XYZ file of C-alpha atoms in Angstrom:
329
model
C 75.016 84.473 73.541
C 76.758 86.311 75.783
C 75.880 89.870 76.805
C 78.960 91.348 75.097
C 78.118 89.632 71.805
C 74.231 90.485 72.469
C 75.026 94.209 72.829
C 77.608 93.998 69.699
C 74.967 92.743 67.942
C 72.768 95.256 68.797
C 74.977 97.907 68.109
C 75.458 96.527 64.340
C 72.387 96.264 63.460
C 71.845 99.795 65.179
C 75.284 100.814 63.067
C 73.797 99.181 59.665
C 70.737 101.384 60.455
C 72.212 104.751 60.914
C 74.696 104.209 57.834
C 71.552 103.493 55.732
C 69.774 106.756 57.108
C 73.242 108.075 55.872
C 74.026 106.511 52.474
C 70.213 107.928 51.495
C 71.693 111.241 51.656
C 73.949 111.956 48.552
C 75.602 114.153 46.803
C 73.220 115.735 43.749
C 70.113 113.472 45.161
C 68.474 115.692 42.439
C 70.309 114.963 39.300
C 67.952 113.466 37.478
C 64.649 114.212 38.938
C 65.092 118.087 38.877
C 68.922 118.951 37.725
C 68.201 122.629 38.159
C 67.331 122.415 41.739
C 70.560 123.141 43.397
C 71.353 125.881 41.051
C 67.638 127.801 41.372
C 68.208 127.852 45.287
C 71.617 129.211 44.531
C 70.096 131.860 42.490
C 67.675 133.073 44.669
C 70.329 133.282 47.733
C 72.836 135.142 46.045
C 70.054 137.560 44.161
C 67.840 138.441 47.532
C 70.833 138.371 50.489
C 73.127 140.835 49.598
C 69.904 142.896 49.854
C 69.545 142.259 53.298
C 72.363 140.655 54.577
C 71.741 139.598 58.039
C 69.323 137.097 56.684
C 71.963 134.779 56.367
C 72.546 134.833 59.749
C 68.620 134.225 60.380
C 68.311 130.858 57.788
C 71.574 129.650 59.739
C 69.521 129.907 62.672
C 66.418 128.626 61.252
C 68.681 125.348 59.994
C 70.173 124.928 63.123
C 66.440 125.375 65.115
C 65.035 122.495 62.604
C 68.055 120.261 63.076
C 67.684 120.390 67.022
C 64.405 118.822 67.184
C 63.447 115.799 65.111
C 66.148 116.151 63.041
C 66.863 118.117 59.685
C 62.687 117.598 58.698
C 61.988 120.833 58.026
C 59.077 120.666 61.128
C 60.426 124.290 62.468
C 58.028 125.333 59.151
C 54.743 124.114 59.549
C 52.414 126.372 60.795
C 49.261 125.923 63.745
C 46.153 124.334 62.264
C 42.619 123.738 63.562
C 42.803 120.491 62.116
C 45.637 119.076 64.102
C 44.837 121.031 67.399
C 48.663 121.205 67.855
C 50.928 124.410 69.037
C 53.634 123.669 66.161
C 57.591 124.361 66.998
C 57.307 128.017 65.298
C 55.239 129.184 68.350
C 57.545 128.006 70.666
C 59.845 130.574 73.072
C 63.031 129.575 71.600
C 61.515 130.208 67.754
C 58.999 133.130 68.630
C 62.541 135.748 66.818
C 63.250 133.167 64.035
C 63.155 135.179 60.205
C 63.212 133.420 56.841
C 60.106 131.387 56.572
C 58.786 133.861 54.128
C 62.003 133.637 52.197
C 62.215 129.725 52.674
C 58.575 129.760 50.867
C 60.045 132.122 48.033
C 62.751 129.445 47.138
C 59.970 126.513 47.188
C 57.665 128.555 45.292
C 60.041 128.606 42.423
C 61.457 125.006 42.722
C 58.016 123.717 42.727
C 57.552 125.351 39.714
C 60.301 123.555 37.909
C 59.457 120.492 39.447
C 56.418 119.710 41.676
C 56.733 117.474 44.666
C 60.385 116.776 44.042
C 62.597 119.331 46.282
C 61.472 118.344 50.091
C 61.884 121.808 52.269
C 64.109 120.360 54.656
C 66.743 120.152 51.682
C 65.692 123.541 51.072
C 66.222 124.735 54.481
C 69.710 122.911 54.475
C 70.658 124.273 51.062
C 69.811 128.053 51.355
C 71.580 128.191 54.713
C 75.227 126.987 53.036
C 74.669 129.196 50.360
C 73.717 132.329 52.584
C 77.158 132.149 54.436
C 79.113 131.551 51.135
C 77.412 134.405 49.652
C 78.312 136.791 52.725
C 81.909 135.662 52.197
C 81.624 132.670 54.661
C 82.793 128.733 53.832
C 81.282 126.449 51.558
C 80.514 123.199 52.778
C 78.844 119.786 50.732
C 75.523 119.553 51.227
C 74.094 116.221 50.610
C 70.420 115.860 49.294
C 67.772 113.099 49.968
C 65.830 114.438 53.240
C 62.386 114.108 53.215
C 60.346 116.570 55.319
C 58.808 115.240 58.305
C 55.017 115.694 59.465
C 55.263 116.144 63.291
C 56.050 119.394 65.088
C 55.666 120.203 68.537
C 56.095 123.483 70.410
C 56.959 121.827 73.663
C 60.028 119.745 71.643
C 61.254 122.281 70.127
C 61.807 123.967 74.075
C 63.118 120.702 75.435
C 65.669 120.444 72.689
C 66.974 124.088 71.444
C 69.669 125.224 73.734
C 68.528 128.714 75.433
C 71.297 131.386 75.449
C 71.237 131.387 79.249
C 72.806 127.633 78.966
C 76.249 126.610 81.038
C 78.618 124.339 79.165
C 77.323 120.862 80.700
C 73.476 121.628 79.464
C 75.547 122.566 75.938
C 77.515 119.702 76.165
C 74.311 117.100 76.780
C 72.062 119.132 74.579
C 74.789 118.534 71.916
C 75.631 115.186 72.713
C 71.769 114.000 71.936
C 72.664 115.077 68.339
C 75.660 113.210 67.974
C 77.835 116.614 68.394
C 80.709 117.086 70.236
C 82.487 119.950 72.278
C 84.205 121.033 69.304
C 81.304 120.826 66.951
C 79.751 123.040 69.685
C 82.500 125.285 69.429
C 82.464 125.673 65.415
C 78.938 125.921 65.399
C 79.058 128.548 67.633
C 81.209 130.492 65.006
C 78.230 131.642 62.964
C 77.518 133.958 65.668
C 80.049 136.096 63.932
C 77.408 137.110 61.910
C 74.952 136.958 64.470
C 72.364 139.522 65.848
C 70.167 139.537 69.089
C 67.901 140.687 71.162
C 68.521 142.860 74.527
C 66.228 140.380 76.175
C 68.366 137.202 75.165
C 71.526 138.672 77.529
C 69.572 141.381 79.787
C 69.929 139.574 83.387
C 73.475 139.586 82.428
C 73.244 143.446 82.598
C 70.796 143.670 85.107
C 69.568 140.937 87.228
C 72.310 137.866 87.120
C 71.612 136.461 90.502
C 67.888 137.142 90.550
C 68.731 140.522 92.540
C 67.922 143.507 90.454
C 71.463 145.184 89.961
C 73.723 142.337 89.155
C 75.766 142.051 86.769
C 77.378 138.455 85.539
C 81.295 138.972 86.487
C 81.932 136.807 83.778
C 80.877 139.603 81.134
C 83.751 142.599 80.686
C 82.367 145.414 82.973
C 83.118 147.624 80.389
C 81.436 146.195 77.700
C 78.745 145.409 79.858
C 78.845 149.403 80.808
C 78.711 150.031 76.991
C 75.857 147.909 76.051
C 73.950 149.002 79.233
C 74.738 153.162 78.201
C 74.321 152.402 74.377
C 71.886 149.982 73.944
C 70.210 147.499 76.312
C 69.254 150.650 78.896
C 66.553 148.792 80.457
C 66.427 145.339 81.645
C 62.451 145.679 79.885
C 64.343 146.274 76.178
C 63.276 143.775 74.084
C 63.413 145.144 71.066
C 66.651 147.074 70.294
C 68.918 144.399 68.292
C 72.550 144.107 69.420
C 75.573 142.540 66.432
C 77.336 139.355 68.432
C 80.302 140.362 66.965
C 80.298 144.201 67.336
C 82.872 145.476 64.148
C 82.674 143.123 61.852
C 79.589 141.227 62.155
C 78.857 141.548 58.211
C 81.879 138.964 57.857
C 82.692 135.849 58.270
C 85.867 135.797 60.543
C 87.560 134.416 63.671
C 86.679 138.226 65.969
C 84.008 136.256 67.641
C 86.611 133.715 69.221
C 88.794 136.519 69.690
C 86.082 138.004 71.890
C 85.127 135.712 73.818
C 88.863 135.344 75.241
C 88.460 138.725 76.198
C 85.101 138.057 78.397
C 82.885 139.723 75.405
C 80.749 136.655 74.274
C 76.880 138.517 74.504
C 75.287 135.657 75.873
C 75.931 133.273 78.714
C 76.374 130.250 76.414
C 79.061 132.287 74.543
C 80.518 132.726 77.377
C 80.481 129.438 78.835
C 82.636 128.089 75.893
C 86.047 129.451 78.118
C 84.649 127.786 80.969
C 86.442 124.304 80.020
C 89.913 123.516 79.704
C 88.706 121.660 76.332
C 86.676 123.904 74.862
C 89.169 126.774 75.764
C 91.624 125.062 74.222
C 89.465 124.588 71.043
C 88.513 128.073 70.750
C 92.657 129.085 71.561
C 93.257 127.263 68.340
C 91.143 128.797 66.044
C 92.480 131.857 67.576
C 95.858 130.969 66.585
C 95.046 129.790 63.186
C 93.912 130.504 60.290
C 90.784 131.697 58.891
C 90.916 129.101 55.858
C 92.009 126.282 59.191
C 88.382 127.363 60.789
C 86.618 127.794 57.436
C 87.238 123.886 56.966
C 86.567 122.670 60.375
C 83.735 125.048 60.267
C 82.232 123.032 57.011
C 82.986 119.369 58.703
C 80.498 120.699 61.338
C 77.788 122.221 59.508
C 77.925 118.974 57.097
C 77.422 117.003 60.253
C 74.265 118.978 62.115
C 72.825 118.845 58.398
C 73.191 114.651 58.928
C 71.258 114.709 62.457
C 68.049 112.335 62.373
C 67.259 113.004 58.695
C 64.544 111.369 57.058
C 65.178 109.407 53.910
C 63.691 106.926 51.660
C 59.879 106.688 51.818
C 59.802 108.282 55.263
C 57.973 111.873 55.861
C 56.746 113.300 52.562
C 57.426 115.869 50.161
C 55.348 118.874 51.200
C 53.780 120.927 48.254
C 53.840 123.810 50.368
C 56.411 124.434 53.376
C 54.557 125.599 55.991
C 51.648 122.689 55.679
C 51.252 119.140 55.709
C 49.916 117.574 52.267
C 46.835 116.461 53.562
């Protein structure tokens, strides 16, 4: 055979695979083994958020931080144990600010209670962060069901694989690329920091010490804004624990302001930022700019639905965990 027909080959059967991994996931995997699933989880969102809305923004996170390594497992949940010996992904640099585990655990208390063992917490994870944005006035997008949770996490993955905020636009591009995600899914996913918060110390060398020199400032960033956030709120390049809106105005909403920002040099971190640094991904972001909100609410969705796709577990793979934050056994 020659090594065209060898490597077509290859590729089908490697094609045949990932469309299986794919055709698992459907569309109301739940119907029949616990109908009220999807509607609990919907329940509980839109009860608890509006009580503290920038949650949302947090279980966004937390989906996209589980997605990034191993895939859409839920393994960003399980906690350190003696027995295993092993420094799980929540201790890891990248995850030491993620919220919502507690409120993940609410939502699996009560769908276990319907129906034990069903409801994996990596659909739950997947689930609760679509229905966070739609309940702050963000886009709905399908979620299909079917992913079973996985029982391997490791700190030092999940620092290999979660983009830091200090990233340039080639590490973003790669880091995307090993998910199957492109330079505009990395610009639409980038969107939900419109309702995004941080920490002083995720953009401080901006302010303070960009070229390792204590008193530079990234030229990149708007000197006045970087004057503002230095006067206002980030006064120290030690400040790690005042908390600064990504999209200063209107980051309780859903909107295009954070694109509209970031062509004015006022993206808050360095991977914000280096989204204008591409004719591409400029062009992506002019766009949006120019559009519509409804335009980016639907590209927006084709996204999300597509990180919530990356390496999922189906079928008989992983396991259902009884409780989200520990393996069964």
């Amino acid at each position: 055979m020659s090594t065209f027909g060898l490597s077509f080959l290859v590729f089908c059967i490697l094609g045949i695979c990932l469309d299986a991994s794919h055709a698992q996931l459907q569309l109301n995997f739940y119907a029949k083994s616990c109908p009220k699933a999807e509607k609990i989880i919907q329940d509980y969102v839109y009860k608890h958020i509006p009580k503290a809305p920038s949650l949302a923004a947090a279980l966004l996170r937390l989906h996209f931080h589980d997605c990034f390594v191993r895939g859409c497992d839920g393994s960003v949940l399980l906690n350190f144990t003696s027995s295993t010996k092993n420094q799980t992904e929540k201790v890891a640099i990248p995850n030491q600010t993620l919220r919502g585990f507690s409120f993940i655990d609410g939502v699996k208390k009560i769908v276990e209670a319907e129906c034990p063992g069903v409801v994996s917490c990596a659909d739950i994870v997947t689930l609760v962060a679509r229905d966070s944005v739609v309940v702050t006035g963000g886009p709905y997008w399908n979620v299909p069901t079917g992913r079973r949770d996985g029982k391997i996490s490791n700190a030092s993955e999940a620092l290999a694989n979660i983009p830091p905020p200090t990233s340039n636009l080639s590490s973003l591009q790669t880091s995307f690329a090993n998910k199957g995600l492109d330079l505009k899914d990395l610009v639409l996913l980038s969107g939900a920091h419109t309702i995004g918060i941080s920490h002083c110390s995720s953009f401080s060398t901006r302010l303070y010490n960009f070229t390792g020199v204590l008193g530079t400032q990234d030229p990149s960033l708007d000197s006045e804004y970087a004057s503002n956030l230095k006067a206002k709120k980030c006064k120290s390049i030690n400040d790690n624990t005042t908390i600064v809106e990504m999209d200063p105005g209107s980051f309780r909403t859903f909107d295009l302001s954070y694109y509209k920002l970031l062509l004015k040099r006022r993206g808050l971190f360095q991977s914000d930022a280096a989204l204008t640094t591409s004719a591409t991904t400029k062009s992506f972001i002019n766009q949006l700019v120019q559009g519509s909100l409804k335009e980016f609410n639907v590209e927006f969705a084709k996204a999300m639905e597509k990180m919530g796709r990356i390496e999922v577990k189906t079928g008989s793979a992983g396991e259902i965990r009884k409780q989200c934050a520990f393996l069964n056994h």
